[in-house]
Coordinates of C-alpha atoms and ligand atoms in Angstrom, one line a residue:
X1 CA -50.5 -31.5 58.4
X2 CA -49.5 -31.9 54.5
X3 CA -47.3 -34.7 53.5
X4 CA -46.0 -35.5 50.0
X5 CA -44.9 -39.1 49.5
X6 CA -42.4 -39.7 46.5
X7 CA -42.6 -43.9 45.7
X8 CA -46.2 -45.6 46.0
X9 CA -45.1 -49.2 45.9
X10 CA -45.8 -51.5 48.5
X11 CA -44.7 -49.5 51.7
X12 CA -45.3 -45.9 50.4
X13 CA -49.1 -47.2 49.6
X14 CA -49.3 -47.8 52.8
X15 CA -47.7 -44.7 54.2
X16 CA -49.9 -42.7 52.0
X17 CA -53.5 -44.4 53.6
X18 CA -52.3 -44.2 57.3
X19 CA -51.5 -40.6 57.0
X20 CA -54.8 -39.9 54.8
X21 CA -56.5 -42.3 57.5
X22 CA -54.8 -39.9 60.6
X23 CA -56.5 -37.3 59.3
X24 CA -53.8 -35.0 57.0
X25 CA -53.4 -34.6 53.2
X26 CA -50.9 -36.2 51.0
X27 CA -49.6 -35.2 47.7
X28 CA -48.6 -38.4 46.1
X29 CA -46.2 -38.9 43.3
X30 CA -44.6 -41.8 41.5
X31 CA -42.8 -42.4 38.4
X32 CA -45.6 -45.0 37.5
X33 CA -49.3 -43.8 36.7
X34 CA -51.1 -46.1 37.9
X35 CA -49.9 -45.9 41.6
X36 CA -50.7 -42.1 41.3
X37 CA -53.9 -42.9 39.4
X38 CA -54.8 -45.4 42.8
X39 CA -53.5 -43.0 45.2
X40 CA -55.4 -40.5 44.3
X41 CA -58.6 -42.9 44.2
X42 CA -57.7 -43.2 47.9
X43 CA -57.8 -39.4 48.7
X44 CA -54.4 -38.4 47.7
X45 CA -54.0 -35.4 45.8
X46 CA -51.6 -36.3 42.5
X47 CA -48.8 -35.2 41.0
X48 CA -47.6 -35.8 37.4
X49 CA -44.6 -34.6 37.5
X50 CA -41.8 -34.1 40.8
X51 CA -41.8 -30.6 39.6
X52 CA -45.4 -30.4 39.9
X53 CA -45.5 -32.3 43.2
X54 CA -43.1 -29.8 45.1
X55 CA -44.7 -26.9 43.4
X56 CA -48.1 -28.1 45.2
X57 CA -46.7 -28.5 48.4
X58 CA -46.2 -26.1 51.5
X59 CA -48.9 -23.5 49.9
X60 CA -48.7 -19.7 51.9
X61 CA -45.7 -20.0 52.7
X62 CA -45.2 -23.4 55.1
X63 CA -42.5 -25.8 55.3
X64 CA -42.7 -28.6 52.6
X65 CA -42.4 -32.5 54.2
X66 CA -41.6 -35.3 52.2
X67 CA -41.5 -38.5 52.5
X68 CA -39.3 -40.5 50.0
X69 CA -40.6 -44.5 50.1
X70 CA -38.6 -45.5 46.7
X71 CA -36.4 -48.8 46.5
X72 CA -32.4 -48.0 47.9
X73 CA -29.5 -46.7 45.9
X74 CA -30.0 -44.5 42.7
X75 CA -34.0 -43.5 42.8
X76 CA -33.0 -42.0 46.3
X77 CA -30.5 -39.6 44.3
X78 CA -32.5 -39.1 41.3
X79 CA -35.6 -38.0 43.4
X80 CA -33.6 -35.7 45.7
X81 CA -31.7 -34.3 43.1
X82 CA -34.9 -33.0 41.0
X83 CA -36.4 -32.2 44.3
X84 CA -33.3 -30.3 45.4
X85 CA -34.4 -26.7 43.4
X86 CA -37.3 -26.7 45.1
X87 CA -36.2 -27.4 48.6
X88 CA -35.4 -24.5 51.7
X89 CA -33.8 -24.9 55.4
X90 CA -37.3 -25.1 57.0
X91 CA -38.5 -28.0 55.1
X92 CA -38.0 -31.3 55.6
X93 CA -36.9 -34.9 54.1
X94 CA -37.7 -38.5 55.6
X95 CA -36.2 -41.3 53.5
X96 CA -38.0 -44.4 54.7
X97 CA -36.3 -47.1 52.8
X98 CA -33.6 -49.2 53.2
X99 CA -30.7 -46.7 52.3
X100 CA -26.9 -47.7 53.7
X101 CA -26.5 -45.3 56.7
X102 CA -23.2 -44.2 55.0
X103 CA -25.7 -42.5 51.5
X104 CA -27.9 -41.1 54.5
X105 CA -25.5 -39.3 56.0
X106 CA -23.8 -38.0 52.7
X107 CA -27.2 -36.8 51.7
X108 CA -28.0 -35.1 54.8
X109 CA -25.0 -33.1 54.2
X110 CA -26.2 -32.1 50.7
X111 CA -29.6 -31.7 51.0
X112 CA -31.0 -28.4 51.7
X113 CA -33.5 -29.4 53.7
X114 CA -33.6 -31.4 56.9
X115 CA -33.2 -34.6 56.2
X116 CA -34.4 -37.6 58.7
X117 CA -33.4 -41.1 57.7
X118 CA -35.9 -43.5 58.9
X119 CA -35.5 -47.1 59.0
X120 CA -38.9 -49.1 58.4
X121 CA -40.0 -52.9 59.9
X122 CA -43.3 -54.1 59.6
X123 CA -43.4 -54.7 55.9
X124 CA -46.6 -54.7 53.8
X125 CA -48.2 -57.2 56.1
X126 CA -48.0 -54.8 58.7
X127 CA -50.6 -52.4 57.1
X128 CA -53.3 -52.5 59.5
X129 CA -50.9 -52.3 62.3
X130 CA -48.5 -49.8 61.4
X131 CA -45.1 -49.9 61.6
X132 CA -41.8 -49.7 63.8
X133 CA -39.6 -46.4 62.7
X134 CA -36.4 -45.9 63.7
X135 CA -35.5 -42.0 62.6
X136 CA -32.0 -40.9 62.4
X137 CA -31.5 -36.9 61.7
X138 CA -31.7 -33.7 63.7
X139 CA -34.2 -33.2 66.5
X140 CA -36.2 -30.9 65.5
X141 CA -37.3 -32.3 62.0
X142 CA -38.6 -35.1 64.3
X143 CA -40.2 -33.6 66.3
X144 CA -42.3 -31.9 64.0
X145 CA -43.2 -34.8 61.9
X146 CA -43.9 -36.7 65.1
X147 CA -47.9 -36.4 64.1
X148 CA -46.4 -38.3 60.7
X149 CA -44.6 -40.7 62.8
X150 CA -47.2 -41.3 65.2
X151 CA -49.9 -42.2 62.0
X152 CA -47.1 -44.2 60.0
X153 CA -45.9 -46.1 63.0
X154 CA -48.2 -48.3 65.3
X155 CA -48.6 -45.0 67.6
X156 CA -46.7 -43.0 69.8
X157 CA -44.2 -45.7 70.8
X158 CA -43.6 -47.0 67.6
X159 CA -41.0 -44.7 66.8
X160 CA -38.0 -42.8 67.9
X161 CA -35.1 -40.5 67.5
X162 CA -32.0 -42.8 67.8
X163 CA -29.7 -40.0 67.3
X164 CA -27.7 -37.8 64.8
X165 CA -27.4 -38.3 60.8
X166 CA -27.5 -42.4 59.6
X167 CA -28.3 -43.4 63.1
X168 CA -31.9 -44.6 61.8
X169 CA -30.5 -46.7 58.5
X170 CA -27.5 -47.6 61.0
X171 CA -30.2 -49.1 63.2
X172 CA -32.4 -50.8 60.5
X173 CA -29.6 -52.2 59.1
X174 CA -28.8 -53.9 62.2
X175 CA -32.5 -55.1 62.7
X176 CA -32.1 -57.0 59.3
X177 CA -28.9 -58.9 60.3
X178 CA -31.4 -60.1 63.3
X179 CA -34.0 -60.8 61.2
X180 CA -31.5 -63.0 59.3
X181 CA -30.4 -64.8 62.0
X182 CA -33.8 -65.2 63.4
X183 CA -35.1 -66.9 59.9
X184 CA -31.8 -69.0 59.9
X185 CA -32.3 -70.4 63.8
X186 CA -36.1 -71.1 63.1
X187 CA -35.3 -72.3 59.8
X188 CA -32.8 -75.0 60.9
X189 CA -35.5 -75.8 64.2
X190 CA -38.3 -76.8 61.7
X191 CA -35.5 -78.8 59.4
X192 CA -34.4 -80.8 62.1
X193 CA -38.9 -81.1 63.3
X194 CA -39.6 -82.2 59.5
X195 CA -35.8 -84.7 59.8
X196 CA -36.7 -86.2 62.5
X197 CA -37.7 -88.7 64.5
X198 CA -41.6 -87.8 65.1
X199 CA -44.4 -87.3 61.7
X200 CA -45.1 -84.0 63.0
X201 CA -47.8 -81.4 62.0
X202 CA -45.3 -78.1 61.7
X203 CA -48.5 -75.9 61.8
X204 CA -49.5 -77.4 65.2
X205 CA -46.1 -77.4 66.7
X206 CA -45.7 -73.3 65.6
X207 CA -49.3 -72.4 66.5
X208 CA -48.0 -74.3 70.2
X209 CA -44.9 -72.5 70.1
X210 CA -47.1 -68.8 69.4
X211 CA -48.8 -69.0 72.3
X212 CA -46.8 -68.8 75.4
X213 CA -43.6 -70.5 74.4
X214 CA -40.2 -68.4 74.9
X215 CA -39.6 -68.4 71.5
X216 CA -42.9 -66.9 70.2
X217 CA -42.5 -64.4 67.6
X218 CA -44.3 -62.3 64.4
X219 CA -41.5 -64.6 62.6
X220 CA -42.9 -67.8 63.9
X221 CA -46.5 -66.5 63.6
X222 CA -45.4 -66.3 59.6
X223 CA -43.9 -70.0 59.9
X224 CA -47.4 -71.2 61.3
X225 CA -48.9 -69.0 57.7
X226 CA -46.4 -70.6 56.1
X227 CA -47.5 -74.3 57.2
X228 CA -51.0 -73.9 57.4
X229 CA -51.0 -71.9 53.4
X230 CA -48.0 -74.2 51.8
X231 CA -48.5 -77.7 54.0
X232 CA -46.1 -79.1 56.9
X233 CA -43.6 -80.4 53.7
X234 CA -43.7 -76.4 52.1
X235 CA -45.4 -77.8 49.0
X236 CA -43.3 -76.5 45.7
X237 CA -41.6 -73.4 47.7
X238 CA -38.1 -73.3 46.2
X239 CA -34.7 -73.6 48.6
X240 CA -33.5 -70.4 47.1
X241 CA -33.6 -67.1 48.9
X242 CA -33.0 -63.7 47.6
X243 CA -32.1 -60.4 49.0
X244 CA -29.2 -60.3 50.8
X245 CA -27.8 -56.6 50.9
X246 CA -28.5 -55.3 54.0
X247 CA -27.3 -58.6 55.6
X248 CA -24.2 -57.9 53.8
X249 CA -24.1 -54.3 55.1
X250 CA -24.7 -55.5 58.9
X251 CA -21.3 -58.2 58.4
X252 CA -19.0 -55.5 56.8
X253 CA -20.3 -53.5 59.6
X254 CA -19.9 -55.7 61.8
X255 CA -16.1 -56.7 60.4
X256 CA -15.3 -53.2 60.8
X257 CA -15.6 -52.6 63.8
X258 CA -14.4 -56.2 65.0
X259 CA -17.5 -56.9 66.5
X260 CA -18.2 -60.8 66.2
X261 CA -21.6 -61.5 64.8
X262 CA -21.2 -65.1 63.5
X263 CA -25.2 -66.5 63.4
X264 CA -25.7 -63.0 61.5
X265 CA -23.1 -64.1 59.2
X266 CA -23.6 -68.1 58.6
X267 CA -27.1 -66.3 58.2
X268 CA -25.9 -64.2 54.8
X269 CA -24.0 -67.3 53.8
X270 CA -26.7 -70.0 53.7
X271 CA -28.8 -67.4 52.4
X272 CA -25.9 -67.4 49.1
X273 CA -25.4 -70.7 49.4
X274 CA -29.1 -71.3 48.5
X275 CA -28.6 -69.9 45.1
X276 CA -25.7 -72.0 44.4
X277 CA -26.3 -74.0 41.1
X278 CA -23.4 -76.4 42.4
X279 CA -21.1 -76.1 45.2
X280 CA -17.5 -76.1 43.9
X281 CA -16.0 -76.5 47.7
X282 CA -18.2 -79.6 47.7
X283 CA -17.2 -80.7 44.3
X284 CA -13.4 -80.5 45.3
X285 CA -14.2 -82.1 48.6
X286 CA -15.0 -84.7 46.8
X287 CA -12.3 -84.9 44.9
X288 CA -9.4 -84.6 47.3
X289 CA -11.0 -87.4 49.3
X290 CA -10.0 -89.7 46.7
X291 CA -6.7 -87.8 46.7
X292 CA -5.7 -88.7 50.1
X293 CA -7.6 -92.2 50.6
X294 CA -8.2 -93.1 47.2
X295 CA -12.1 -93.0 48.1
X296 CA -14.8 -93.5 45.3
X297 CA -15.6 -90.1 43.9
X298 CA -19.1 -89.4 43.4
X299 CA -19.7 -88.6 39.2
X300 CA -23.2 -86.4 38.6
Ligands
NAI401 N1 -41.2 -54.5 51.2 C1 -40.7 -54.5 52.4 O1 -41.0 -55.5 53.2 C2 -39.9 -53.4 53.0 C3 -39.3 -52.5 52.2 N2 -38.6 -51.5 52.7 C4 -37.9 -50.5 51.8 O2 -38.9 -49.5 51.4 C5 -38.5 -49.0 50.1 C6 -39.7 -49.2 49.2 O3 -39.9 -50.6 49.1 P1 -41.3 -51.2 48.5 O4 -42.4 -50.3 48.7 O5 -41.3 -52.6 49.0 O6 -40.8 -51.2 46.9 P2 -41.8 -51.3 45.6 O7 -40.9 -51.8 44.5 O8 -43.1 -52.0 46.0 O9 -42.2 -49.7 45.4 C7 -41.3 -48.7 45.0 C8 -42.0 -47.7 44.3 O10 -41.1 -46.6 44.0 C9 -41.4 -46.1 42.7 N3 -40.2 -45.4 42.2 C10 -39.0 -45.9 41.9 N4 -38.1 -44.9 41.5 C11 -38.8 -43.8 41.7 C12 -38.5 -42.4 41.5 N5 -37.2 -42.0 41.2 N6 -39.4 -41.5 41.8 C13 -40.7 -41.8 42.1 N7 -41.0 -43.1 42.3 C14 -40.1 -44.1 42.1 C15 -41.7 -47.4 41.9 O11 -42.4 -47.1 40.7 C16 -42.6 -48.1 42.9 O12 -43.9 -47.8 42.8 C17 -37.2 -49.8 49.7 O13 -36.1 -49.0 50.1 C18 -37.3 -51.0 50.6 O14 -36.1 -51.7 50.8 C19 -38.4 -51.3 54.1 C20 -39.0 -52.2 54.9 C21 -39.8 -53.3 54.5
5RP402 O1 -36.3 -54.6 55.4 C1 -37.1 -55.5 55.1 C2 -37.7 -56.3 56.2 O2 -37.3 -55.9 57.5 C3 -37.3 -55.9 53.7 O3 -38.2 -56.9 53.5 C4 -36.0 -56.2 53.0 O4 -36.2 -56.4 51.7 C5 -35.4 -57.5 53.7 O5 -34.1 -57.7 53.3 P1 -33.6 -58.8 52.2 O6 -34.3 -58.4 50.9 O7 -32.1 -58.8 52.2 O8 -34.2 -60.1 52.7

């Protein structure tokens, strides 16, 4: 099978090498050189130009696939809408970023190919294992790229239809708010570890807790990394976290449909809260304590 992958950052890279590894041919494009330049190195053939990159694929005749692995939001757009001339009914469009289910579905309307939005966990460190896909999109489009799937994903049951238009995104959004909640609950476990009452070795109690403990995890297997690469204390890592958007996107979700997801949501907060210079709630806090009981108010 031919693929073409649009976006060879840290993820499409990797797309691009399973799929050459599996045994089909990419055409790789990106609007940076160099990631052409070092795709190509790796057996890709290049494209300069999206033009150029469409023209090349589907040859005699077959059904062009393409796989879209650029960052969320506009470059989504911009790549469909120059790919858009060059696009038919039979061919077919896999958006494996982090899109909001709502864009997915908008663009499977517009786009005149099949489009399959696929939802993506594994991250770069899962290379070498290959990665969870969640695909939303019409059945067929799946099942044709399945051989994609099957080199992309960890095998066979690494991915899956999970139903019509945006269901894929709709799902990957979801497994972020986890993934939040997850780094929150294993965050404030270690705190209260380092706090406490015992001068504990944090690499030795996760490297206990990985093997065999209910709460094992790829999560905790990075807090072990973590210890053993930054020291029990985290060395210099700074208590500011970024990201945030498709945390956000799981709580307005979630808000929506008055579903109650409140670890998913103090999750996003702390996560804000981190990057808060000064708190001003503390600040009046406070303040008003003097107000009603004429306490000493703390001056920076
Ligand atoms: N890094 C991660 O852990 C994960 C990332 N994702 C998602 O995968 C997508 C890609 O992420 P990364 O590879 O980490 O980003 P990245 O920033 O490493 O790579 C993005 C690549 O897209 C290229 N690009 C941008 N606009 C383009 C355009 N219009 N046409 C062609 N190429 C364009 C950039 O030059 C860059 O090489 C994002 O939607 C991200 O949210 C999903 C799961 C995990
Ligand atoms: O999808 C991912 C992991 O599953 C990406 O790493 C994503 O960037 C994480 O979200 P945030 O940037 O909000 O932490």
């Amino acid at each position: 099978m031919e693929l073409g992958v649009v976006g060879l950052g840290r993820m499409g890279r990797i797309v691009v090498d399973r799929v050459l590894e599996a045994g089909h041919d990419v055409v790789a494009f990106d609007v940076d050189p160099d990631a052409v330049e070092d795709a190509a190195a790796a057996g890709a053939t290049p494209a300069e130009s999206l033009d150029e990159f469409a023209e090349s694929l589907g040859g005699a005749g077959e059904a062009k696939r393409i796989w879209l692995m650029v960052p969320a939001g506009d470059p989504v757009d911009a790549a469909l809408d120059e790919l858009e001339p060059h696009l038919s009914a039979d061919d077919v469009v896999v958006d494996g970023g982090n899109s909001h289910f709502e864009d997915s579905v908008r663009r499977a309307e517009a786009c005149p190919a099949r489009y399959l939005d696929c939802g993506t966990s594994g991250g770069p460190a899962g290379a070498d294992l290959g990665f969870s896909l969640m695909v939303g999109g019409p059945a067929d489009a799946y099942d044709e790229l399945v051989p994609v799937f099957d080199a992309v994903a960890t095998g066979p049951a690494g991915h899956d239809r999970m139903g019509p238009a945006g269901s894929g995104h709709y799902v990957k959004m979801v497994h972020n708010g986890v993934e939040y909640a997850l780094m929150q609950a294993y965050g404030e476990g270690f705190e209260l570890l380092h706090e406490g009452r015992y001068d504990l070795d944090l690499e030795a109690v996760a490297r206990t807790w990985n093997n065999g403990a209910v709460i094992r995890s790829w999560l905790l297997e990075l807090c072990e990394e973590a210890f053993r690469e930054e020291g029990t204390d985290l060395g210099d890592v700074a208590d500011h976290v970024a990201g945030g958007s498709t945390g956000t996107w799981t709580v307005q979700e979630a808000l929506e449909r008055e579903v109650a997801v409140p670890l998913i949501y103090q999750a996003l907060g702390e996560r804000f809260d981190s990057r808060a210079e000064a708190k001003f709630s503390r600040r009046l806090a406070n303040r008003l304590r003097y107000g009603f009981g004429r306490h000493e108010v703390e001056r920076e």
